[in-house]
C-alpha atoms as a printed R data frame, in Angstrom:
    type eleno elety resid chain resno      x      y       z
1   ATOM     1    CA   MET     A     1 48.065 -1.428 146.026
2   ATOM     2    CA   ILE     A     2 44.568 -0.923 147.282
3   ATOM     3    CA   THR     A     3 43.925 -2.394 150.726
4   ATOM     4    CA   ARG     A     4 40.861 -4.274 151.966
5   ATOM     5    CA   ALA     A     5 39.901 -1.313 154.158
6   ATOM     6    CA   GLU     A     6 40.023  1.175 151.287
7   ATOM     7    CA   ILE     A     7 37.775 -1.201 149.152
8   ATOM     8    CA   THR     A     8 35.363 -1.392 152.155
9   ATOM     9    CA   GLU     A     9 35.271  2.482 152.412
10  ATOM    10    CA   GLY     A    10 34.685  2.773 148.639
11  ATOM    11    CA   ALA     A    11 31.866  0.311 148.729
12  ATOM    12    CA   ALA     A    12 30.226  2.095 151.691
13  ATOM    13    CA   GLY     A    13 30.139  5.310 149.746
14  ATOM    14    CA   LEU     A    14 33.152  7.048 151.582
15  ATOM    15    CA   PRO     A    15 35.607  9.026 149.526
16  ATOM    16    CA   LEU     A    16 38.482  7.279 148.089
17  ATOM    17    CA   PRO     A    17 42.108  8.781 148.194
18  ATOM    18    CA   GLU     A    18 42.863 11.237 145.396
19  ATOM    19    CA   LYS     A    19 45.292  8.853 143.677
20  ATOM    20    CA   TYR     A    20 42.420  6.444 143.087
21  ATOM    21    CA   ILE     A    21 40.169  9.025 141.810
22  ATOM    22    CA   GLU     A    22 42.850 10.137 139.387
23  ATOM    23    CA   ALA     A    23 43.274  6.479 138.262
24  ATOM    24    CA   GLY     A    24 39.566  6.039 137.841
25  ATOM    25    CA   ALA     A    25 39.485  9.074 135.476
26  ATOM    26    CA   ARG     A    26 42.426  7.661 133.466
27  ATOM    27    CA   ALA     A    27 40.770  4.359 133.194
28  ATOM    28    CA   LYS     A    28 37.574  5.780 131.825
29  ATOM    29    CA   ALA     A    29 39.514  7.834 129.273
30  ATOM    30    CA   LEU     A    30 41.515  4.653 128.228
31  ATOM    31    CA   HIS     A    31 38.262  2.709 127.864
32  ATOM    32    CA   ALA     A    32 36.918  5.388 125.609
33  ATOM    33    CA   ALA     A    33 40.057  5.579 123.637
34  ATOM    34    CA   THR     A    34 40.133  1.805 123.147
35  ATOM    35    CA   GLY     A    35 36.537  1.897 121.784
36  ATOM    36    CA   MET     A    36 37.485  4.634 119.319
37  ATOM    37    CA   SER     A    37 40.427  2.735 118.138
38  ATOM    38    CA   MET     A    38 38.432 -0.588 117.617
39  ATOM    39    CA   MET     A    39 35.993  1.602 115.554
40  ATOM    40    CA   ALA     A    40 39.006  2.896 113.461
41  ATOM    41    CA   ILE     A    41 40.306 -0.505 112.834
42  ATOM    42    CA   GLY     A    42 36.896 -1.568 111.707
43  ATOM    43    CA   ILE     A    43 36.824  1.331 109.223
44  ATOM    44    CA   GLN     A    44 40.334  0.295 107.877
45  ATOM    45    CA   LEU     A    45 39.116 -3.300 107.618
46  ATOM    46    CA   PHE     A    46 36.199 -2.213 105.411
47  ATOM    47    CA   MET     A    47 38.444 -0.082 103.224
48  ATOM    48    CA   ASN     A    48 40.936 -2.848 102.610
49  ATOM    49    CA   LEU     A    49 38.280 -5.590 101.918
50  ATOM    50    CA   TYR     A    50 36.281 -3.248  99.641
51  ATOM    51    CA   GLY     A    51 39.476 -2.222  97.826
52  ATOM    52    CA   LEU     A    52 40.381 -5.872  97.324
53  ATOM    53    CA   ALA     A    53 36.959 -6.802  96.012
54  ATOM    54    CA   THR     A    54 37.258 -3.889  93.641
55  ATOM    55    CA   PHE     A    55 40.639 -5.064  92.555
56  ATOM    56    CA   LEU     A    56 39.463 -8.521  91.858
57  ATOM    57    CA   GLU     A    57 36.532 -7.256  89.856
58  ATOM    58    CA   THR     A    58 38.726 -5.070  87.723
59  ATOM    59    CA   PRO     A    59 39.914 -6.433  84.338
60  ATOM    60    CA   ASN     A    60 43.417 -7.551  84.034
61  ATOM    61    CA   ALA     A    61 44.438 -4.414  82.103
62  ATOM    62    CA   GLY     A    62 43.420 -2.163  84.911
63  ATOM    63    CA   ARG     A    63 45.107 -4.176  87.683
64  ATOM    64    CA   LYS     A    64 48.678 -3.100  86.765
65  ATOM    65    CA   GLY     A    65 50.405 -1.232  89.513
66  ATOM    66    CA   ARG     A    66 47.644 -1.782  92.192
67  ATOM    67    CA   TRP     A    67 48.959 -4.774  94.104
68  ATOM    68    CA   PRO     A    68 51.747 -2.925  96.050
69  ATOM    69    CA   TRP     A    69 49.151 -0.440  97.363
70  ATOM    70    CA   ILE     A    70 46.670 -3.131  98.386
71  ATOM    71    CA   CYS     A    71 49.503 -4.805 100.317
72  ATOM    72    CA   MET     A    72 50.430 -1.674 101.927
73  ATOM    73    CA   GLY     A    73 46.911 -1.164 102.957
74  ATOM    74    CA   PHE     A    74 46.616 -4.430 104.702
75  ATOM    75    CA   LEU     A    75 50.135 -3.964 106.290
76  ATOM    76    CA   LEU     A    76 48.887 -0.765 107.753
77  ATOM    77    CA   LEU     A    77 45.834 -2.453 109.132
78  ATOM    78    CA   ILE     A    78 48.051 -5.217 110.764
79  ATOM    79    CA   LEU     A    79 50.240 -2.582 112.326
80  ATOM    80    CA   SER     A    80 47.231 -0.582 113.799
81  ATOM    81    CA   ALA     A    81 45.661 -3.816 115.167
82  ATOM    82    CA   LEU     A    82 49.015 -4.878 116.880
83  ATOM    83    CA   ALA     A    83 49.563 -1.402 118.179
84  ATOM    84    CA   GLU     A    84 46.139 -1.313 119.693
85  ATOM    85    CA   GLY     A    85 46.681 -4.714 121.192
86  ATOM    86    CA   PHE     A    86 50.083 -3.557 122.866
87  ATOM    87    CA   GLN     A    87 48.375 -0.351 124.136
88  ATOM    88    CA   THR     A    88 45.391 -2.274 125.545
89  ATOM    89    CA   SER     A    89 47.337 -5.065 127.147
90  ATOM    90    CA   MET     A    90 50.598 -3.411 128.106
91  ATOM    91    CA   ASN     A    91 49.943  0.185 127.958
92  ATOM    92    CA   ILE     A    92 52.884  1.000 125.486
93  ATOM    93    CA   ARG     A    93 52.878  2.902 122.191
94  ATOM    94    CA   ARG     A    94 55.818  1.180 120.533
95  ATOM    95    CA   GLY     A    95 53.377 -0.331 117.857
96  ATOM    96    CA   ALA     A    96 51.627  3.018 117.316
97  ATOM    97    CA   TYR     A    97 54.977  4.650 116.477
98  ATOM    98    CA   ALA     A    98 55.407  2.134 113.677
99  ATOM    99    CA   VAL     A    99 51.968  3.138 112.254
100 ATOM   100    CA   VAL     A   100 52.871  6.874 112.374
101 ATOM   101    CA   ILE     A   101 56.282  6.249 110.654
102 ATOM   102    CA   PHE     A   102 54.660  4.032 108.044
103 ATOM   103    CA   GLY     A   103 52.038  6.705 107.354
104 ATOM   104    CA   ASP     A   104 54.612  9.509 107.036
105 ATOM   105    CA   THR     A   105 56.634  7.343 104.679
106 ATOM   106    CA   VAL     A   106 53.594  6.939 102.391
107 ATOM   107    CA   LEU     A   107 53.123 10.825 102.336
108 ATOM   108    CA   LEU     A   108 56.847 11.442 101.780
109 ATOM   109    CA   TYR     A   109 56.692  9.108  98.728
110 ATOM   110    CA   ARG     A   110 53.738 10.867  97.341
111 ATOM   111    CA   CYS     A   111 55.607 14.150  97.733
112 ATOM   112    CA   TYR     A   112 58.620 12.524  95.941
113 ATOM   113    CA   VAL     A   113 56.310 11.468  93.065
114 ATOM   114    CA   ILE     A   114 54.839 15.077  92.753
115 ATOM   115    CA   TRP     A   115 58.240 16.786  92.803
116 ATOM   116    CA   ALA     A   116 60.126 14.352  90.941
117 ATOM   117    CA   ASP     A   117 61.471 16.970  88.609
118 ATOM   118    CA   ARG     A   118 62.767 19.032  91.540
119 ATOM   119    CA   LEU     A   119 64.124 16.565  94.063
120 ATOM   120    CA   TRP     A   120 65.895 19.276  96.126
121 ATOM   121    CA   ILE     A   121 62.430 20.463  97.306
122 ATOM   122    CA   VAL     A   122 61.793 17.027  99.112
123 ATOM   123    CA   VAL     A   123 65.089 17.325 101.095
124 ATOM   124    CA   VAL     A   124 63.529 19.204 103.934
125 ATOM   125    CA   PRO     A   125 60.594 17.028 104.636
126 ATOM   126    CA   ALA     A   126 62.868 13.970 104.160
127 ATOM   127    CA   LEU     A   127 65.219 15.351 106.871
128 ATOM   128    CA   ILE     A   128 62.176 16.036 109.176
129 ATOM   129    CA   HIS     A   129 60.977 12.417 108.606
130 ATOM   130    CA   LEU     A   130 64.542 11.022 109.459
131 ATOM   131    CA   SER     A   131 64.605 13.123 112.600
132 ATOM   132    CA   THR     A   132 61.186 11.612 113.601
133 ATOM   133    CA   ILE     A   133 62.616  8.191 113.061
134 ATOM   134    CA   GLY     A   134 65.614  9.106 115.214
135 ATOM   135    CA   VAL     A   135 63.523 10.437 118.073
136 ATOM   136    CA   VAL     A   136 61.324  7.226 117.916
137 ATOM   137    CA   THR     A   137 64.395  4.962 118.137
138 ATOM   138    CA   ARG     A   138 65.778  6.730 121.013
139 ATOM   139    CA   ARG     A   139 62.456  6.648 122.924
140 ATOM   140    CA   ILE     A   140 62.157  2.852 122.257
141 ATOM   141    CA   ILE     A   141 65.698  2.203 123.398
142 ATOM   142    CA   ASP     A   142 65.041  4.181 126.634
143 ATOM   143    CA   LEU     A   143 61.827  2.291 127.259
144 ATOM   144    CA   ALA     A   144 63.584 -1.105 126.715
145 ATOM   145    CA   ARG     A   145 66.394 -0.325 129.113
146 ATOM   146    CA   THR     A   146 64.900  1.573 131.947
147 ATOM   147    CA   GLN     A   147 61.061  1.219 131.346
148 ATOM   148    CA   SER     A   148 60.812  5.100 131.469
149 ATOM   149    CA   CYS     A   149 61.584  7.967 129.161
150 ATOM   150    CA   ALA     A   150 61.636 11.759 129.357
151 ATOM   151    CA   PRO     A   151 58.155 13.269 128.549
152 ATOM   152    CA   LEU     A   152 59.749 15.680 126.123
153 ATOM   153    CA   PHE     A   153 60.613 12.760 123.802
154 ATOM   154    CA   HIS     A   154 57.025 12.092 123.064
155 ATOM   155    CA   SER     A   155 56.119 15.649 122.560
156 ATOM   156    CA   THR     A   156 59.059 16.121 120.241
157 ATOM   157    CA   PHE     A   157 58.022 13.083 118.194
158 ATOM   158    CA   ILE     A   158 54.456 14.375 117.768
159 ATOM   159    CA   LEU     A   159 55.647 17.913 116.914
160 ATOM   160    CA   LEU     A   160 58.098 16.551 114.360
161 ATOM   161    CA   SER     A   161 55.521 14.313 112.752
162 ATOM   162    CA   SER     A   162 52.917 17.275 112.702
163 ATOM   163    CA   THR     A   163 55.394 19.568 111.067
164 ATOM   164    CA   PHE     A   164 56.174 16.969 108.538
165 ATOM   165    CA   ASN     A   165 52.564 16.490 107.642
166 ATOM   166    CA   VAL     A   166 51.960 20.214 107.174
167 ATOM   167    CA   LEU     A   167 55.006 20.722 104.984
168 ATOM   168    CA   ALA     A   168 54.374 17.688 102.908
169 ATOM   169    CA   THR     A   169 50.699 18.595 102.267
170 ATOM   170    CA   VAL     A   170 51.427 22.280 101.468
171 ATOM   171    CA   LEU     A   171 54.091 21.111  98.936
172 ATOM   172    CA   ILE     A   172 51.700 18.618  97.301
173 ATOM   173    CA   SER     A   173 48.766 21.029  97.117
174 ATOM   174    CA   SER     A   174 50.739 24.041  95.935
175 ATOM   175    CA   HIS     A   175 52.328 22.096  93.126
176 ATOM   176    CA   ILE     A   176 48.959 20.793  91.912
177 ATOM   177    CA   ARG     A   177 47.365 24.226  92.254
178 ATOM   178    CA   ARG     A   178 50.137 25.929  90.449
179 ATOM   179    CA   SER     A   179 50.133 23.253  87.585
180 ATOM   180    CA   TYR     A   180 46.411 23.699  86.977
181 ATOM   181    CA   LYS     A   181 46.497 27.351  87.207
182 ATOM   182    CA   ARG     A   182 49.177 27.404  84.431
183 ATOM   183    CA   LEU     A   183 47.071 25.396  82.234
184 ATOM   184    CA   SER     A   184 43.991 27.319  82.763
185 ATOM   185    CA   LYS     A   185 45.823 30.400  81.591
186 ATOM   186    CA   ALA     A   186 47.229 28.777  78.526
187 ATOM   187    CA   LEU     A   187 43.739 27.265  77.635
188 ATOM   188    CA   PRO     A   188 41.185 29.626  79.008
189 ATOM   189    CA   GLU     A   189 38.380 28.077  76.883
190 ATOM   190    CA   PHE     A   190 38.573 24.853  78.964
191 ATOM   191    CA   ASN     A   191 37.209 24.253  82.377
192 ATOM   192    CA   LEU     A   192 39.935 23.392  84.901
193 ATOM   193    CA   THR     A   193 38.747 22.972  88.503
194 ATOM   194    CA   PHE     A   194 42.073 22.943  90.199
195 ATOM   195    CA   HIS     A   195 40.839 24.688  93.423
196 ATOM   196    CA   LYS     A   196 38.694 21.627  94.129
197 ATOM   197    CA   ARG     A   197 41.467 19.261  93.553
198 ATOM   198    CA   ALA     A   198 43.912 21.116  95.808
199 ATOM   199    CA   ILE     A   199 41.512 21.242  98.747
200 ATOM   200    CA   GLU     A   200 40.727 17.513  98.196
201 ATOM   201    CA   ILE     A   201 44.418 16.857  98.402
202 ATOM   202    CA   LEU     A   202 44.638 18.831 101.657
203 ATOM   203    CA   ILE     A   203 41.824 16.875 103.225
204 ATOM   204    CA   GLU     A   204 43.070 13.402 102.269
205 ATOM   205    CA   SER     A   205 46.617 14.378 103.378
206 ATOM   206    CA   ALA     A   206 46.168 14.336 107.097
207 ATOM   207    CA   VAL     A   207 44.822 17.812 108.011
208 ATOM   208    CA   PRO     A   208 42.876 15.956 110.984
209 ATOM   209    CA   LEU     A   209 46.182 14.318 111.869
210 ATOM   210    CA   THR     A   210 47.981 17.601 111.861
211 ATOM   211    CA   MET     A   211 45.372 19.264 114.138
212 ATOM   212    CA   CYS     A   212 45.450 16.560 116.590
213 ATOM   213    CA   GLY     A   213 49.179 16.246 116.583
214 ATOM   214    CA   LEU     A   214 49.622 20.009 117.390
215 ATOM   215    CA   ALA     A   215 46.938 19.789 120.067
216 ATOM   216    CA   ARG     A   216 48.539 16.768 121.649
217 ATOM   217    CA   SER     A   217 52.006 18.237 121.407
218 ATOM   218    CA   GLY     A   218 50.874 21.307 123.193
219 ATOM   219    CA   MET     A   219 49.127 19.366 125.896
220 ATOM   220    CA   GLU     A   220 52.254 17.285 126.514
221 ATOM   221    CA   LEU     A   221 54.284 20.435 127.073
222 ATOM   222    CA   VAL     A   222 51.766 21.682 129.495
223 ATOM   223    CA   THR     A   223 51.823 18.192 131.297
224 ATOM   224    CA   VAL     A   224 55.541 18.524 131.662
225 ATOM   225    CA   ARG     A   225 55.239 22.144 132.980
226 ATOM   226    CA   VAL     A   226 52.557 21.337 135.504
227 ATOM   227    CA   SER     A   227 54.326 18.083 136.837
228 ATOM   228    CA   LYS     A   228 57.302 20.228 137.634
229 ATOM   229    CA   THR     A   229 55.124 22.673 139.606
230 ATOM   230    CA   PRO     A   230 52.365 20.847 141.414
231 ATOM   231    CA   GLY     A   231 49.446 22.865 142.564
232 ATOM   232    CA   VAL     A   232 49.188 25.131 139.406
233 ATOM   233    CA   LEU     A   233 45.969 23.563 138.455
234 ATOM   234    CA   ALA     A   234 43.113 22.445 140.654
235 ATOM   235    CA   GLU     A   235 42.802 18.664 141.250
236 ATOM   236    CA   ASP     A   236 39.609 18.292 139.372
237 ATOM   237    CA   TRP     A   237 41.009 20.312 136.416
238 ATOM   238    CA   TRP     A   238 44.145 18.356 136.324
239 ATOM   239    CA   GLN     A   239 42.234 15.104 136.193
240 ATOM   240    CA   ASN     A   240 40.088 16.331 133.361
241 ATOM   241    CA   PHE     A   241 43.069 17.586 131.540
242 ATOM   242    CA   LEU     A   242 44.859 14.149 131.778
243 ATOM   243    CA   ALA     A   243 41.664 12.333 130.503
244 ATOM   244    CA   THR     A   244 41.488 14.847 127.602
245 ATOM   245    CA   GLY     A   245 45.033 14.189 126.785
246 ATOM   246    CA   ILE     A   246 44.405 10.543 126.566
247 ATOM   247    CA   ILE     A   247 41.448 10.977 124.125
248 ATOM   248    CA   VAL     A   248 43.449 13.469 121.988
249 ATOM   249    CA   ASP     A   249 46.442 11.098 121.920
250 ATOM   250    CA   ALA     A   250 44.096  8.263 120.824
251 ATOM   251    CA   LEU     A   251 42.644 10.401 118.075
252 ATOM   252    CA   TYR     A   252 46.226 11.364 116.879
253 ATOM   253    CA   TYR     A   253 47.207  7.750 116.400
254 ATOM   254    CA   ILE     A   254 43.693  6.941 114.859
255 ATOM   255    CA   PHE     A   255 44.172  9.556 112.162
256 ATOM   256    CA   ALA     A   256 47.879  8.498 111.848
257 ATOM   257    CA   ALA     A   257 46.469  5.188 110.442
258 ATOM   258    CA   LEU     A   258 43.214  6.401 108.665
259 ATOM   259    CA   SER     A   259 45.046  9.316 106.672
260 ATOM   260    CA   PRO     A   260 47.378  7.122 104.727
261 ATOM   261    CA   GLN     A   261 44.827  4.420 104.659
262 ATOM   262    CA   TRP     A   262 42.398  6.885 102.874
263 ATOM   263    CA   ILE     A   263 45.147  7.711 100.338
264 ATOM   264    CA   LEU     A   264 45.806  3.940  99.676
265 ATOM   265    CA   PHE     A   265 42.109  3.312  99.416
266 ATOM   266    CA   ARG     A   266 41.698  6.043  96.643
267 ATOM   267    CA   VAL     A   267 44.762  4.539  94.840
268 ATOM   268    CA   THR     A   268 43.230  1.087  94.895
269 ATOM   269    CA   LEU     A   269 40.056  2.368  93.470
270 ATOM   270    CA   GLY     A   270 41.852  4.369  90.837
271 ATOM   271    CA   ARG     A   271 40.642  7.755  92.005
272 ATOM   272    CA   SER     A   272 43.828  9.312  93.344
273 ATOM   273    CA   TYR     A   273 45.239 12.256  91.390
274 ATOM   274    CA   ARG     A   274 42.209 12.406  89.215
275 ATOM   275    CA   GLU     A   275 40.319 15.255  87.769
276 ATOM   276    CA   GLN     A   276 36.885 14.314  86.361
277 ATOM   277    CA   PRO     A   277 34.695 17.481  86.192
278 ATOM   278    CA   PHE     A   278 31.878 15.745  84.531
279 ATOM   279    CA   ASP     A   279 32.098 12.082  85.598
280 ATOM   280    CA   THR     A   280 30.698 11.085  88.919
281 ATOM   281    CA   LEU     A   281 32.378  8.627  91.252
282 ATOM   282    CA   THR     A   282 30.230  5.892  89.783
283 ATOM   283    CA   SER     A   283 31.776  6.169  86.514
284 ATOM   284    CA   ARG     A   284 33.599  2.868  85.963
285 ATOM   285    CA   PRO     A   285 36.342  3.288  88.590
286 ATOM   286    CA   ASN     A   286 37.376 -0.345  88.224
287 ATOM   287    CA   GLU     A   287 38.390  0.253  84.610
288 ATOM   288    CA   SER     A   288 40.479  3.429  85.093
289 ATOM   289    CA   PRO     A   289 44.192  3.558  84.849
290 ATOM   290    CA   MET     A   290 46.400  4.341  87.782
291 ATOM   291    CA   TRP     A   291 48.372  7.567  87.834
292 ATOM   292    CA   PHE     A   292 49.674  7.460  91.468
293 ATOM   293    CA   SER     A   293 52.403  5.007  91.090
294 ATOM   294    CA   LYS     A   294 55.690  6.397  89.883
295 ATOM   295    CA   ASP     A   295 56.518  3.032  88.287
296 ATOM   296    CA   SER     A   296 53.578  3.148  86.123
297 ATOM   297    CA   ASP     A   297 54.671  3.378  82.403
298 ATOM   298    CA   LEU     A   298 52.798  4.438  79.317
299 ATOM   299    CA   SER     A   299 51.824  0.931  78.374
300 ATOM   300    CA   GLN     A   300 48.696  1.319  80.615
301 ATOM   301    CA   TYR     A   301 47.442  4.165  78.573
302 ATOM   302    CA   GLU     A   302 45.179  3.749  75.665
303 ATOM   303    CA   ASP     A   303 46.780  3.797  72.371
304 ATOM   304    CA   THR     A   304 46.540  6.937  70.240
305 ATOM   305    CA   ASP     A   305 44.156  5.701  67.697
306 ATOM   306    CA   SER     A   306 41.482  4.645  70.312
307 ATOM   307    CA   ILE     A   307 41.893  8.017  71.924
308 ATOM   308    CA   ARG     A   308 41.275  9.979  68.743
309 ATOM   309    CA   GLU     A   309 38.283  7.764  68.019
310 ATOM   310    CA   LYS     A   310 36.541  8.754  71.387
311 ATOM   311    CA   THR     A   311 33.256 10.399  71.426
312 ATOM   312    CA   LEU     A   312 33.524 14.208  71.232
313 ATOM   313    CA   GLY     A   313 31.185 17.001  72.271
314 ATOM   314    CA   ASP     A   314 31.123 16.899  76.071
315 ATOM   315    CA   THR     A   315 30.641 20.171  77.795
316 ATOM   316    CA   ASP     A   316 30.427 21.398  81.434
317 ATOM   317    CA   SER     A   317 27.481 22.882  83.266
318 ATOM   318    CA   GLN     A   318 28.354 26.398  81.877
319 ATOM   319    CA   GLY     A   319 28.492 25.169  78.243
320 ATOM   320    CA   LYS     A   320 32.321 25.306  78.030
321 ATOM   321    CA   PRO     A   321 34.190 22.523  76.229
322 ATOM   322    CA   SER     A   322 36.083 20.307  78.682
323 ATOM   323    CA   LEU     A   323 39.714 19.340  78.672
324 ATOM   324    CA   ASP     A   324 40.149 16.044  80.205
325 ATOM   325    CA   LEU     A   325 43.751 16.131  81.278
326 ATOM   326    CA   GLU     A   326 43.778 12.528  82.760
327 ATOM   327    CA   HIS     A   327 42.517 10.209  80.033
328 ATOM   328    CA   GLY     A   328 44.575 11.748  77.344
329 ATOM   329    CA   TYR     A   329 42.017 13.149  74.895
330 ATOM   330    CA   LEU     A   330 40.118 16.355  74.217
331 ATOM   331    CA   SER     A   331 36.449 16.889  74.401
332 ATOM   332    CA   GLN     A   332 34.434 19.196  72.181
333 ATOM   333    CA   LYS     A   333 37.317 19.729  69.557
334 ATOM   334    CA   PRO     A   334 36.799 21.442  66.371
335 ATOM   335    CA   HIS     A   335 37.078 19.187  63.326
336 ATOM   336    CA   THR     A   336 40.233 20.871  62.375
337 ATOM   337    CA   ILE     A   337 41.965 19.908  65.571
338 ATOM   338    CA   ARG     A   338 40.939 16.399  64.947
339 ATOM   339    CA   ALA     A   339 42.327 16.266  61.499
340 ATOM   340    CA   ASP     A   340 45.515 17.965  62.697
341 ATOM   341    CA   LEU     A   341 45.893 15.237  65.314
342 ATOM   342    CA   ASN     A   342 45.572 12.608  62.635
343 ATOM   343    CA   ARG     A   343 48.381 14.181  60.685
344 ATOM   344    CA   ARG     A   344 50.724 14.360  63.447
345 ATOM   345    CA   THR     A   345 52.791 11.358  62.415
346 ATOM   346    CA   GLU     A   346 56.097 12.893  63.444
347 ATOM   347    CA   PHE     A   347 55.180 13.072  67.028
348 ATOM   348    CA   SER     A   348 55.860  9.911  69.150
349 ATOM   349    CA   LYS     A   349 53.189  8.251  71.238
350 ATOM   350    CA   ARG     A   350 54.975  9.409  74.474
351 ATOM   351    CA   ASP     A   351 54.897 13.049  73.306
352 ATOM   352    CA   ARG     A   352 51.260 12.989  72.076
353 ATOM   353    CA   ILE     A   353 50.050 11.734  75.547
354 ATOM   354    CA   LEU     A   354 52.251 14.059  77.419
355 ATOM   355    CA   GLY     A   355 50.579 16.904  75.652
356 ATOM   356    CA   VAL     A   356 47.363 16.307  77.456
357 ATOM   357    CA   ILE     A   357 48.093 14.362  80.588
358 ATOM   358    CA   ALA     A   358 47.624 15.991  84.014
359 ATOM   359    CA   ALA     A   359 50.500 17.759  85.683
360 ATOM   360    CA   PRO     A   360 50.583 15.379  88.780
361 ATOM   361    CA   ALA     A   361 51.118 12.425  86.443
362 ATOM   362    CA   LYS     A   362 53.590 14.230  84.315
363 ATOM   363    CA   ALA     A   363 55.752 15.287  87.359
364 ATOM   364    CA   ALA     A   364 57.160 11.760  87.416
365 ATOM   365    CA   LEU     A   365 58.154 11.953  83.776
366 ATOM   366    CA   SER     A   366 60.834 13.967  82.076
367 ATOM   367    CA   ALA     A   367 60.502 17.691  82.591
368 ATOM   368    CA   ARG     A   368 61.928 18.555  79.186
369 ATOM   369    CA   LEU     A   369 59.379 16.356  77.343
370 ATOM   370    CA   ARG     A   370 56.599 17.821  79.491
371 ATOM   371    CA   VAL     A   371 57.379 21.447  78.667
372 ATOM   372    CA   ARG     A   372 57.856 20.710  74.990
373 ATOM   373    CA   ALA     A   373 54.481 18.871  74.709
374 ATOM   374    CA   GLU     A   374 52.633 21.748  76.577
375 ATOM   375    CA   LEU     A   375 54.231 24.280  74.274
376 ATOM   376    CA   GLU     A   376 53.244 22.280  71.235
377 ATOM   377    CA   LEU     A   377 49.693 21.896  72.354
378 ATOM   378    CA   VAL     A   378 49.260 25.725  73.057
379 ATOM   379    CA   ASN     A   379 51.037 26.619  69.784
380 ATOM   380    CA   ARG     A   380 48.711 24.316  67.801
381 ATOM   381    CA   ALA     A   381 45.551 25.659  69.457
382 ATOM   382    CA   SER     A   382 46.646 29.198  68.824
383 ATOM   383    CA   THR     A   383 47.475 28.497  65.234
384 ATOM   384    CA   LEU     A   384 44.167 26.765  64.519
385 ATOM   385    CA   THR     A   385 42.271 29.662  66.238
386 ATOM   386    CA   LYS     A   386 43.860 32.256  64.020
387 ATOM   387    CA   GLN     A   387 43.237 30.076  60.909
388 ATOM   388    CA   GLU     A   388 39.537 29.712  61.797
389 ATOM   389    CA   ASN     A   389 39.152 33.479  62.499
390 ATOM   390    CA   THR     A   390 40.721 34.264  59.069
């Protein structure tokens, strides 16, 4: 407790004891962290309200499968606000742990949707996620019992969460990159910008969160080391180090909320897992079908007759015909391909759509039907090319 004499000395301009100088530095850092957290909550509030407004303006046919993602976005907003309230009033991070676990769960589900045909690949990130939950549970129990916990628990938690984000992001991006690369080799005459999509997935899948997590984990280990051997760092360096740690810690929890929120925001607008080389972001996002949800069925797609009747002839900036893998139709097709599609009465609606749907959406469907449809599409294109040459 600060005595009346110490307050008088501080008001008179005399130097305060070192412990109060350190407390003042921490208070400034906490004030700055609280301001950044409030700004992040405002960004989340805008995302959720804008997504809800977009959803309400969308026709009923385009709303299917979006309600769960809107609810998840608002749930994440509530958890973030409660976590910040607990941190500000009681200086505890229990609510922030819930935000991190929730965001990692969204990313794990996304990884599961992408690798639905090879679930064994998702086992490792799932085990890391379960380990993170175990560490958080142990830390919360220790805090409830003794109001203190070993510093290594927090460092282990952040390190596990960061490792999970790196692994899940690499798995998602590599799958999408490999799928588009395979299709570009099979259909070289079409323009497939899979590199851009893979980078976009990386950015929206918590690269900032991973960087802040690794930095905070390293700083936590340094804090444990220095606290065991006092005097390793000068006093002013140590104060600045602690203040920086508070800021980095706040950034980590901010990105832990914003990264999954950004994914949910794109899903709500219908722009997640999309590849539109020629359409801009203003091209009727409200009416676009959703491809993120694993529960989405083929009833949300357009029927085959309307697909075949779409306007043909779109090309990219280099004059190449475009293959729209998402909407389920071909652009700039020769007349023979269109006639051949009309004659394909033996192929079911499911197989016809699977032949031209994007790899991320196809991953949630049957792998056998996906391969058969792709081979059928490549064989037809090759046969028609030979017929035209002869």
